[in-house]
Amino acid sequence: MKEKFVLLITFLIFGLNTSFAQKSKTIEKLEFENYELKVIFFDPYENLVSENPEFKNLDSIKQGEIWNEYLLNNVIYDFQLIQKKKIVKHYILRGNSSKDIYPKDLTRNNVYLLDIVNHKKNTNFYRLSDYSKMIDKTIDKFSFYGTLFENMELLKDNEGKLGKSLFGRFRLKIPYSSIQNNVMTLIGFDLFGEIETEWIDNNTEEFKNSFFDYQEKIDQYFKIERIKKTFVRTYDQNGEIQNEYPRLNTDEDIKSYIGKMNRIGDVVSLPFFKSTDKVILIEKDSLYSKYKVETKNNKPIEKYLENIVVLKNSDGEIENITATLLIHGSSIDRGDYVERENYIAYFKTFKDLRLPFKILFTPLTDKQFEKPRIEIELDYLFHRK
């Protein structure tokens, strides 16, 4: 009997991967700029009960466990971006299976992710397993929390209330306006600006390449702040500095950049390499060893750096990383284009971490980095766990 019950619970939790037709409804259509936005809601309760009719007959404790598991593993909303009557992108709100739902501290239940996915025909965007390899970015920063949704049929008579006692305890209801505001803001950044690096979710385990010791050791600190001085320069005919434009800014925590580099400044100030990236020895003497880096599915690096070479000293410490910098641009005359410059990042030891302290960009003709167009000086503040 016990084995049958275990099988039943397993079916209830994991049966959601079977081929039931998901229940959905369109809750909103919007127009902005030259786009339309169609919002699809996959009612989690209606789908769970449809797929698993036995759910209603379980005690409240088991219902609560299964409800939590369902939320953390399923798509809730699909914001479909439409241009010229065709879907071009999906902004998919789903549960974050790496998190837990807390029964007492309700405000900790910020357990949702937003997948940004380019549209492809014959793809079921209700199933993460169907579209997972097509994800461009995943966002994990939202300012709402709860485990019920205003658009649920189960809450149609719950208007004006904060939540409802369901599945063994009181649960907070997330107003659709909170979800809409969060997602619409991210859509705006995605289309007309840049999504902040720290908002992007990523599997940091992929970015632990032991050849780059800072990627191995950085996690021993709770937080590492970075102070960045940037100098943009122009030169006269004699090679002397004609104009210099300094800028100072601080990064709150460079750990948040691991694997999330979506801007050129993020990549060059501290490049992170995947565990699958290969390092090949090309030259060695008593003082130095020189290596070339071959990347594999490392999109941030591949977008902004090529011809990557690492120089290590006789103690195995990184002296510098050189590469060709790829600068992406777009204009009416040229369309999309890429310009190239020389790039070098010099390293030294801070505390017990080998990190960049100076970065230079020069024209391709200046291979000795004598007249850098941009020079960046870096310093760090370390916070132990």
Tab-separated table of C-alpha atoms in Angstrom:
chain	number	residue	atom	x	y	z
A	1	MET	CA	0.000	0.000	0.000
A	2	LYS	CA	2.838	2.344	0.926
A	3	GLU	CA	4.538	1.710	-2.439
A	4	LYS	CA	1.313	2.572	-4.264
A	5	PHE	CA	1.043	5.833	-2.337
A	6	VAL	CA	4.643	6.764	-3.192
A	7	LEU	CA	3.901	6.039	-6.849
A	8	LEU	CA	0.815	8.244	-6.652
A	9	ILE	CA	2.767	11.161	-5.159
A	10	THR	CA	5.513	10.715	-7.769
A	11	PHE	CA	2.892	10.828	-10.496
A	12	LEU	CA	1.332	13.941	-9.015
A	13	ILE	CA	4.638	15.787	-8.818
A	14	PHE	CA	6.272	14.636	-11.994
A	15	GLY	CA	3.221	13.786	-14.062
A	16	LEU	CA	3.258	17.382	-15.247
A	17	ASN	CA	5.789	16.280	-17.890
A	18	THR	CA	3.186	14.110	-19.620
A	19	SER	CA	1.358	15.260	-22.720
A	20	PHE	CA	-1.723	16.943	-21.201
A	21	ALA	CA	-3.076	19.937	-23.095
A	22	GLN	CA	-2.296	22.885	-20.846
A	23	LYS	CA	-5.080	25.221	-19.794
A	24	SER	CA	-4.410	28.854	-20.655
A	25	LYS	CA	-6.198	32.130	-21.232
A	26	THR	CA	-5.310	35.505	-22.702
A	27	ILE	CA	-5.588	38.107	-19.949
A	28	GLU	CA	-4.296	41.204	-21.728
A	29	LYS	CA	-3.300	42.691	-25.087
A	30	LEU	CA	-1.190	45.844	-25.268
A	31	GLU	CA	0.310	48.011	-27.993
A	32	PHE	CA	3.482	50.120	-27.668
A	33	GLU	CA	5.950	51.560	-30.184
A	34	ASN	CA	5.622	49.204	-33.174
A	35	TYR	CA	4.943	46.141	-31.029
A	36	GLU	CA	1.991	44.268	-29.613
A	37	LEU	CA	2.102	42.283	-26.389
A	38	LYS	CA	-0.189	39.353	-25.714
A	39	VAL	CA	-0.177	37.989	-22.148
A	40	ILE	CA	-1.044	34.313	-21.665
A	41	PHE	CA	-1.772	32.964	-18.184
A	42	PHE	CA	-1.348	29.258	-17.445
A	43	ASP	CA	-3.510	28.860	-14.364
A	44	PRO	CA	-1.397	26.633	-12.094
A	45	TYR	CA	-4.339	25.266	-10.116
A	46	GLU	CA	-6.456	24.474	-13.179
A	47	ASN	CA	-3.508	22.749	-14.871
A	48	LEU	CA	-2.455	20.819	-11.784
A	49	VAL	CA	-5.960	19.502	-11.141
A	50	SER	CA	-6.498	18.750	-14.834
A	51	GLU	CA	-3.313	16.733	-15.022
A	52	ASN	CA	-3.723	15.139	-11.579
A	53	PRO	CA	-7.397	14.740	-10.537
A	54	GLU	CA	-6.322	12.898	-7.364
A	55	PHE	CA	-4.883	16.168	-6.003
A	56	LYS	CA	-8.265	17.293	-4.561
A	57	ASN	CA	-8.542	14.100	-2.472
A	58	LEU	CA	-5.208	14.482	-0.676
A	59	ASP	CA	-4.804	15.954	2.781
A	60	SER	CA	-3.782	19.622	2.991
A	61	ILE	CA	-0.149	18.887	3.905
A	62	LYS	CA	0.409	16.762	0.805
A	63	GLN	CA	-1.462	19.304	-1.305
A	64	GLY	CA	0.843	22.032	-0.026
A	65	GLU	CA	3.965	20.041	-0.884
A	66	ILE	CA	2.714	19.277	-4.383
A	67	TRP	CA	1.508	22.853	-4.974
A	68	ASN	CA	4.920	24.249	-4.026
A	69	GLU	CA	6.676	21.729	-6.238
A	70	TYR	CA	4.383	22.565	-9.137
A	71	LEU	CA	4.959	26.340	-8.856
A	72	LEU	CA	8.731	25.928	-8.759
A	73	ASN	CA	8.782	23.784	-11.903
A	74	ASN	CA	6.226	25.321	-14.248
A	75	VAL	CA	5.502	28.269	-16.512
A	76	ILE	CA	2.919	30.728	-15.154
A	77	TYR	CA	2.819	33.616	-17.680
A	78	ASP	CA	3.953	33.950	-21.292
A	79	PHE	CA	4.329	37.581	-22.429
A	80	GLN	CA	4.383	37.206	-26.223
A	81	LEU	CA	6.026	40.049	-28.154
A	82	ILE	CA	4.430	40.509	-31.570
A	83	GLN	CA	5.644	42.583	-34.510
A	84	LYS	CA	3.847	42.767	-37.850
A	85	LYS	CA	1.356	40.105	-36.682
A	86	LYS	CA	4.146	37.604	-35.915
A	87	ILE	CA	5.456	36.472	-32.529
A	88	VAL	CA	9.141	37.392	-32.281
A	89	LYS	CA	9.935	36.834	-28.587
A	90	HIS	CA	8.623	35.279	-25.408
A	91	TYR	CA	9.119	36.635	-21.890
A	92	ILE	CA	8.218	33.598	-19.816
A	93	LEU	CA	7.619	33.833	-16.071
A	94	ARG	CA	8.173	30.513	-14.309
A	95	GLY	CA	9.110	29.109	-10.937
A	96	ASN	CA	12.730	28.785	-9.873
A	97	SER	CA	13.332	25.108	-9.071
A	98	SER	CA	16.578	25.924	-7.223
A	99	LYS	CA	14.656	27.795	-4.493
A	100	ASP	CA	12.423	26.759	-1.606
A	101	ILE	CA	9.027	28.082	-0.528
A	102	TYR	CA	8.910	29.155	3.116
A	103	PRO	CA	5.688	28.520	5.065
A	104	LYS	CA	6.247	31.184	7.740
A	105	ASP	CA	8.415	33.969	6.312
A	106	LEU	CA	6.096	34.783	3.393
A	107	THR	CA	8.159	37.727	2.136
A	108	ARG	CA	11.034	35.371	1.306
A	109	ASN	CA	8.941	33.703	-1.380
A	110	ASN	CA	10.393	35.600	-4.320
A	111	VAL	CA	10.765	32.384	-6.280
A	112	TYR	CA	10.269	33.339	-9.932
A	113	LEU	CA	12.417	33.653	-13.040
A	114	LEU	CA	11.843	35.315	-16.409
A	115	ASP	CA	13.197	33.542	-19.493
A	116	ILE	CA	13.791	35.697	-22.579
A	117	VAL	CA	13.401	33.410	-25.589
A	118	ASN	CA	13.310	34.052	-29.346
A	119	HIS	CA	10.240	32.559	-30.963
A	120	LYS	CA	10.459	29.329	-32.924
A	121	LYS	CA	7.594	27.547	-34.614
A	122	ASN	CA	6.349	24.211	-33.293
A	123	THR	CA	7.759	24.835	-29.817
A	124	ASN	CA	5.704	24.366	-26.660
A	125	PHE	CA	6.619	27.413	-24.588
A	126	TYR	CA	4.729	25.995	-21.630
A	127	ARG	CA	7.413	23.322	-21.208
A	128	LEU	CA	10.871	24.414	-20.100
A	129	SER	CA	12.279	21.173	-21.498
A	130	ASP	CA	11.051	22.210	-24.978
A	131	TYR	CA	12.532	25.712	-25.054
A	132	SER	CA	15.441	25.525	-22.557
A	133	LYS	CA	18.165	25.445	-25.231
A	134	MET	CA	16.696	28.553	-26.882
A	135	ILE	CA	16.919	30.836	-23.804
A	136	ASP	CA	18.838	34.056	-24.428
A	137	LYS	CA	18.778	35.381	-20.839
A	138	THR	CA	17.126	34.458	-17.562
A	139	ILE	CA	16.268	37.210	-15.069
A	140	ASP	CA	15.996	36.500	-11.340
A	141	LYS	CA	15.355	39.919	-9.793
A	142	PHE	CA	11.722	40.777	-9.018
A	143	SER	CA	10.029	42.933	-6.410
A	144	PHE	CA	7.018	40.695	-5.784
A	145	TYR	CA	6.475	37.562	-3.730
A	146	GLY	CA	3.722	35.078	-3.023
A	147	THR	CA	2.418	31.668	-4.096
A	148	LEU	CA	-1.013	32.558	-5.500
A	149	PHE	CA	-1.891	34.648	-8.553
A	150	GLU	CA	-4.657	37.189	-8.926
A	151	ASN	CA	-5.662	35.721	-12.311
A	152	MET	CA	-6.440	32.254	-10.928
A	153	GLU	CA	-10.029	31.031	-11.278
A	154	LEU	CA	-9.721	29.816	-7.703
A	155	LEU	CA	-9.413	33.454	-6.553
A	156	LYS	CA	-12.174	35.020	-8.633
A	157	ASP	CA	-14.161	35.737	-5.435
A	158	ASN	CA	-11.081	36.899	-3.509
A	159	GLU	CA	-10.937	40.476	-4.805
A	160	GLY	CA	-9.522	43.025	-2.385
A	161	LYS	CA	-7.936	40.419	-0.100
A	162	LEU	CA	-4.215	39.864	0.480
A	163	GLY	CA	-4.422	36.137	-0.017
A	164	LYS	CA	-6.252	32.978	0.927
A	165	SER	CA	-5.847	29.969	3.223
A	166	LEU	CA	-5.096	27.112	0.850
A	167	PHE	CA	-3.252	23.800	1.032
A	168	GLY	CA	-2.669	23.934	4.778
A	169	ARG	CA	-1.720	27.573	5.347
A	170	PHE	CA	-2.334	31.205	4.432
A	171	ARG	CA	-0.743	32.179	1.114
A	172	LEU	CA	-0.091	35.645	-0.305
A	173	LYS	CA	-1.684	36.611	-3.588
A	174	ILE	CA	0.496	38.346	-6.211
A	175	PRO	CA	-1.446	41.180	-7.912
A	176	TYR	CA	-1.170	41.003	-11.693
A	177	SER	CA	-0.207	44.707	-11.741
A	178	SER	CA	3.005	43.877	-9.827
A	179	ILE	CA	3.927	41.171	-12.305
A	180	GLN	CA	3.017	43.363	-15.286
A	181	ASN	CA	5.099	46.317	-14.034
A	182	ASN	CA	8.154	44.147	-13.394
A	183	VAL	CA	7.992	42.314	-16.705
A	184	MET	CA	7.160	45.400	-18.781
A	185	THR	CA	10.172	47.202	-17.287
A	186	LEU	CA	12.434	44.317	-18.298
A	187	ILE	CA	10.922	44.182	-21.784
A	188	GLY	CA	11.653	47.892	-22.152
A	189	PHE	CA	15.278	47.396	-21.094
A	190	ASP	CA	15.619	44.426	-23.421
A	191	LEU	CA	14.256	46.297	-26.447
A	192	PHE	CA	15.449	49.855	-25.887
A	193	GLY	CA	18.387	49.676	-23.485
A	194	GLU	CA	20.416	47.166	-21.546
A	195	ILE	CA	19.396	44.675	-18.884
A	196	GLU	CA	21.561	45.150	-15.806
A	197	THR	CA	24.139	42.399	-15.375
A	198	GLU	CA	23.199	41.715	-11.761
A	199	TRP	CA	19.606	40.939	-12.793
A	200	ILE	CA	20.657	37.995	-14.962
A	201	ASP	CA	20.502	34.515	-13.457
A	202	ASN	CA	23.272	32.082	-14.262
A	203	ASN	CA	24.798	28.770	-13.256
A	204	THR	CA	28.069	29.926	-11.731
A	205	GLU	CA	29.385	26.363	-11.562
A	206	GLU	CA	29.924	26.533	-15.329
A	207	PHE	CA	32.383	29.390	-14.770
A	208	LYS	CA	34.878	27.659	-12.501
A	209	ASN	CA	37.876	27.174	-14.762
A	210	SER	CA	40.775	26.210	-12.490
A	211	PHE	CA	43.351	27.722	-14.897
A	212	PHE	CA	42.061	31.170	-13.871
A	213	ASP	CA	42.558	31.022	-10.119
A	214	TYR	CA	40.331	34.023	-9.408
A	215	GLN	CA	37.383	32.007	-10.676
A	216	GLU	CA	38.138	29.316	-8.119
A	217	LYS	CA	38.931	31.561	-5.141
A	218	ILE	CA	36.459	34.418	-5.585
A	219	ASP	CA	33.679	32.545	-3.776
A	220	GLN	CA	35.572	32.594	-0.468
A	221	TYR	CA	34.457	36.219	-0.089
A	222	PHE	CA	30.953	37.361	0.741
A	223	LYS	CA	31.354	40.408	-1.486
A	224	ILE	CA	34.102	42.158	-3.465
A	225	GLU	CA	33.595	45.814	-4.332
A	226	ARG	CA	35.579	47.299	-7.209
A	227	ILE	CA	36.697	50.892	-7.723
A	228	LYS	CA	37.230	51.728	-11.377
A	229	LYS	CA	39.034	54.801	-12.750
A	230	THR	CA	38.632	55.206	-16.498
A	231	PHE	CA	40.637	57.604	-18.683
A	232	VAL	CA	39.560	58.239	-22.285
A	233	ARG	CA	42.371	59.926	-24.247
A	234	THR	CA	43.139	61.538	-27.579
A	235	TYR	CA	46.638	62.299	-28.881
A	236	ASP	CA	48.207	65.024	-31.011
A	237	GLN	CA	50.481	64.524	-34.030
A	238	ASN	CA	53.532	64.127	-31.755
A	239	GLY	CA	51.927	61.319	-29.777
A	240	GLU	CA	51.362	63.492	-26.715
A	241	ILE	CA	48.080	63.408	-24.802
A	242	GLN	CA	45.839	66.113	-26.257
A	243	ASN	CA	42.668	65.503	-24.215
A	244	GLU	CA	41.894	63.238	-21.263
A	245	TYR	CA	38.455	62.520	-19.872
A	246	PRO	CA	38.517	60.793	-16.447
A	247	ARG	CA	35.593	58.927	-14.915
A	248	LEU	CA	35.204	57.177	-11.550
A	249	ASN	CA	32.654	54.543	-10.632
A	250	THR	CA	32.229	51.643	-8.199
A	251	ASP	CA	30.852	48.156	-8.765
A	252	GLU	CA	28.953	46.982	-5.713
A	253	ASP	CA	29.951	43.319	-6.055
A	254	ILE	CA	32.030	41.798	-8.849
A	255	LYS	CA	30.785	38.339	-7.840
A	256	SER	CA	27.475	39.273	-9.426
A	257	TYR	CA	29.260	39.381	-12.799
A	258	ILE	CA	30.157	35.691	-12.854
A	259	GLY	CA	28.865	34.363	-16.144
A	260	LYS	CA	26.433	37.284	-16.568
A	261	MET	CA	28.553	39.543	-18.768
A	262	ASN	CA	26.210	41.141	-21.290
A	263	ARG	CA	28.204	44.350	-21.846
A	264	ILE	CA	31.687	44.967	-23.141
A	265	GLY	CA	32.737	46.684	-19.903
A	266	ASP	CA	31.777	43.614	-17.870
A	267	VAL	CA	33.794	41.263	-20.071
A	268	VAL	CA	37.023	43.245	-20.286
A	269	SER	CA	37.254	44.328	-16.625
A	270	LEU	CA	37.187	40.722	-15.376
A	271	PRO	CA	36.659	37.991	-17.984
A	272	PHE	CA	35.124	34.739	-16.754
A	273	PHE	CA	35.857	31.530	-18.607
A	274	LYS	CA	33.747	28.380	-18.646
A	275	SER	CA	35.011	25.078	-17.318
A	276	THR	CA	34.685	23.766	-20.895
A	277	ASP	CA	37.022	26.439	-22.355
A	278	LYS	CA	40.411	24.966	-23.296
A	279	VAL	CA	43.829	26.457	-22.557
A	280	ILE	CA	46.711	25.341	-24.796
A	281	LEU	CA	50.403	25.962	-24.116
A	282	ILE	CA	52.046	27.712	-27.084
A	283	GLU	CA	55.368	28.956	-25.659
A	284	LYS	CA	57.463	28.493	-22.491
A	285	ASP	CA	60.821	29.572	-21.021
A	286	SER	CA	62.302	29.877	-17.508
A	287	LEU	CA	60.323	33.050	-16.752
A	288	TYR	CA	56.983	32.786	-18.500
A	289	SER	CA	54.471	30.430	-20.069
A	290	LYS	CA	52.154	31.613	-22.831
A	291	TYR	CA	48.795	30.014	-23.556
A	292	LYS	CA	46.005	30.497	-26.056
A	293	VAL	CA	42.389	30.095	-24.983
A	294	GLU	CA	39.806	28.260	-27.064
A	295	THR	CA	36.263	29.020	-25.892
A	296	LYS	CA	33.251	26.734	-26.229
A	297	ASN	CA	29.713	28.168	-26.058
A	298	ASN	CA	30.964	31.089	-23.961
A	299	LYS	CA	28.754	33.761	-25.512
A	300	PRO	CA	29.903	36.816	-23.509
A	301	ILE	CA	33.586	36.207	-24.229
A	302	GLU	CA	33.017	35.247	-27.855
A	303	LYS	CA	31.010	38.403	-28.479
A	304	TYR	CA	33.729	40.785	-27.299
A	305	LEU	CA	37.129	39.008	-27.349
A	306	GLU	CA	39.049	36.909	-29.860
A	307	ASN	CA	42.669	35.719	-30.213
A	308	ILE	CA	42.904	35.392	-26.431
A	309	VAL	CA	46.399	34.770	-24.983
A	310	VAL	CA	47.296	34.358	-21.288
A	311	LEU	CA	50.797	34.958	-19.921
A	312	LYS	CA	51.725	33.266	-16.622
A	313	ASN	CA	54.906	33.776	-14.600
A	314	SER	CA	57.168	31.020	-13.243
A	315	ASP	CA	54.960	30.776	-10.128
A	316	GLY	CA	51.942	30.008	-12.295
A	317	GLU	CA	50.341	33.403	-11.648
A	318	ILE	CA	48.608	35.344	-14.424
A	319	GLU	CA	50.692	38.314	-15.580
A	320	ASN	CA	48.335	39.497	-18.312
A	321	ILE	CA	45.588	38.544	-20.714
A	322	THR	CA	45.773	39.950	-24.252
A	323	ALA	CA	43.164	39.721	-26.982
A	324	THR	CA	41.553	41.448	-29.914
A	325	LEU	CA	38.644	43.524	-28.671
A	326	LEU	CA	35.431	43.418	-30.729
A	327	ILE	CA	33.441	46.663	-30.660
A	328	HIS	CA	29.918	46.223	-32.059
A	329	GLY	CA	28.128	49.142	-33.647
A	330	SER	CA	25.282	50.036	-35.967
A	331	SER	CA	24.617	52.965	-38.292
A	332	ILE	CA	22.367	53.867	-41.198
A	333	ASP	CA	25.285	53.930	-43.621
A	334	ARG	CA	27.093	50.783	-42.454
A	335	GLY	CA	24.353	48.737	-40.865
A	336	ASP	CA	25.659	46.403	-38.136
A	337	TYR	CA	29.440	46.363	-37.992
A	338	VAL	CA	32.374	45.281	-35.806
A	339	GLU	CA	35.540	47.265	-35.189
A	340	ARG	CA	38.661	45.798	-33.577
A	341	GLU	CA	41.256	47.066	-31.104
A	342	ASN	CA	44.091	45.644	-29.031
A	343	TYR	CA	43.235	44.718	-25.457
A	344	ILE	CA	45.453	43.886	-22.484
A	345	ALA	CA	44.606	43.334	-18.804
A	346	TYR	CA	47.534	43.386	-16.361
A	347	PHE	CA	47.172	41.359	-13.148
A	348	LYS	CA	48.609	41.577	-9.644
A	349	THR	CA	47.820	40.043	-6.258
A	350	PHE	CA	45.142	41.625	-4.055
A	351	LYS	CA	44.807	39.811	-0.731
A	352	ASP	CA	45.128	36.225	-1.997
A	353	LEU	CA	43.436	36.815	-5.367
A	354	ARG	CA	45.174	37.533	-8.669
A	355	LEU	CA	43.006	40.225	-10.292
A	356	PRO	CA	43.322	42.881	-13.037
A	357	PHE	CA	44.726	46.225	-11.886
A	358	LYS	CA	45.191	47.954	-15.252
A	359	ILE	CA	43.442	47.550	-18.621
A	360	LEU	CA	44.453	49.212	-21.900
A	361	PHE	CA	42.770	49.534	-25.299
A	362	THR	CA	44.833	50.671	-28.298
A	363	PRO	CA	44.431	50.786	-32.092
A	364	LEU	CA	45.514	47.629	-33.913
A	365	THR	CA	48.654	49.451	-35.150
A	366	ASP	CA	49.805	50.109	-31.550
A	367	LYS	CA	50.822	46.582	-30.574
A	368	GLN	CA	53.055	47.817	-27.727
A	369	PHE	CA	50.175	49.687	-26.024
A	370	GLU	CA	52.137	52.951	-26.058
A	371	LYS	CA	49.172	55.280	-26.678
A	372	PRO	CA	46.091	53.730	-25.098
A	373	ARG	CA	42.788	55.192	-26.230
A	374	ILE	CA	41.285	53.992	-22.956
A	375	GLU	CA	43.081	53.155	-19.704
A	376	ILE	CA	41.286	51.626	-16.725
A	377	GLU	CA	42.758	51.415	-13.218
A	378	LEU	CA	41.171	49.002	-10.740
A	379	ASP	CA	41.194	48.574	-6.976
A	380	TYR	CA	39.114	46.322	-4.703
A	381	LEU	CA	37.463	46.140	-1.281
A	382	PHE	CA	37.083	42.631	0.135
A	383	HIS	CA	34.342	41.438	2.500
A	384	ARG	CA	34.872	38.049	4.104
A	385	LYS	CA	32.021	35.597	4.624
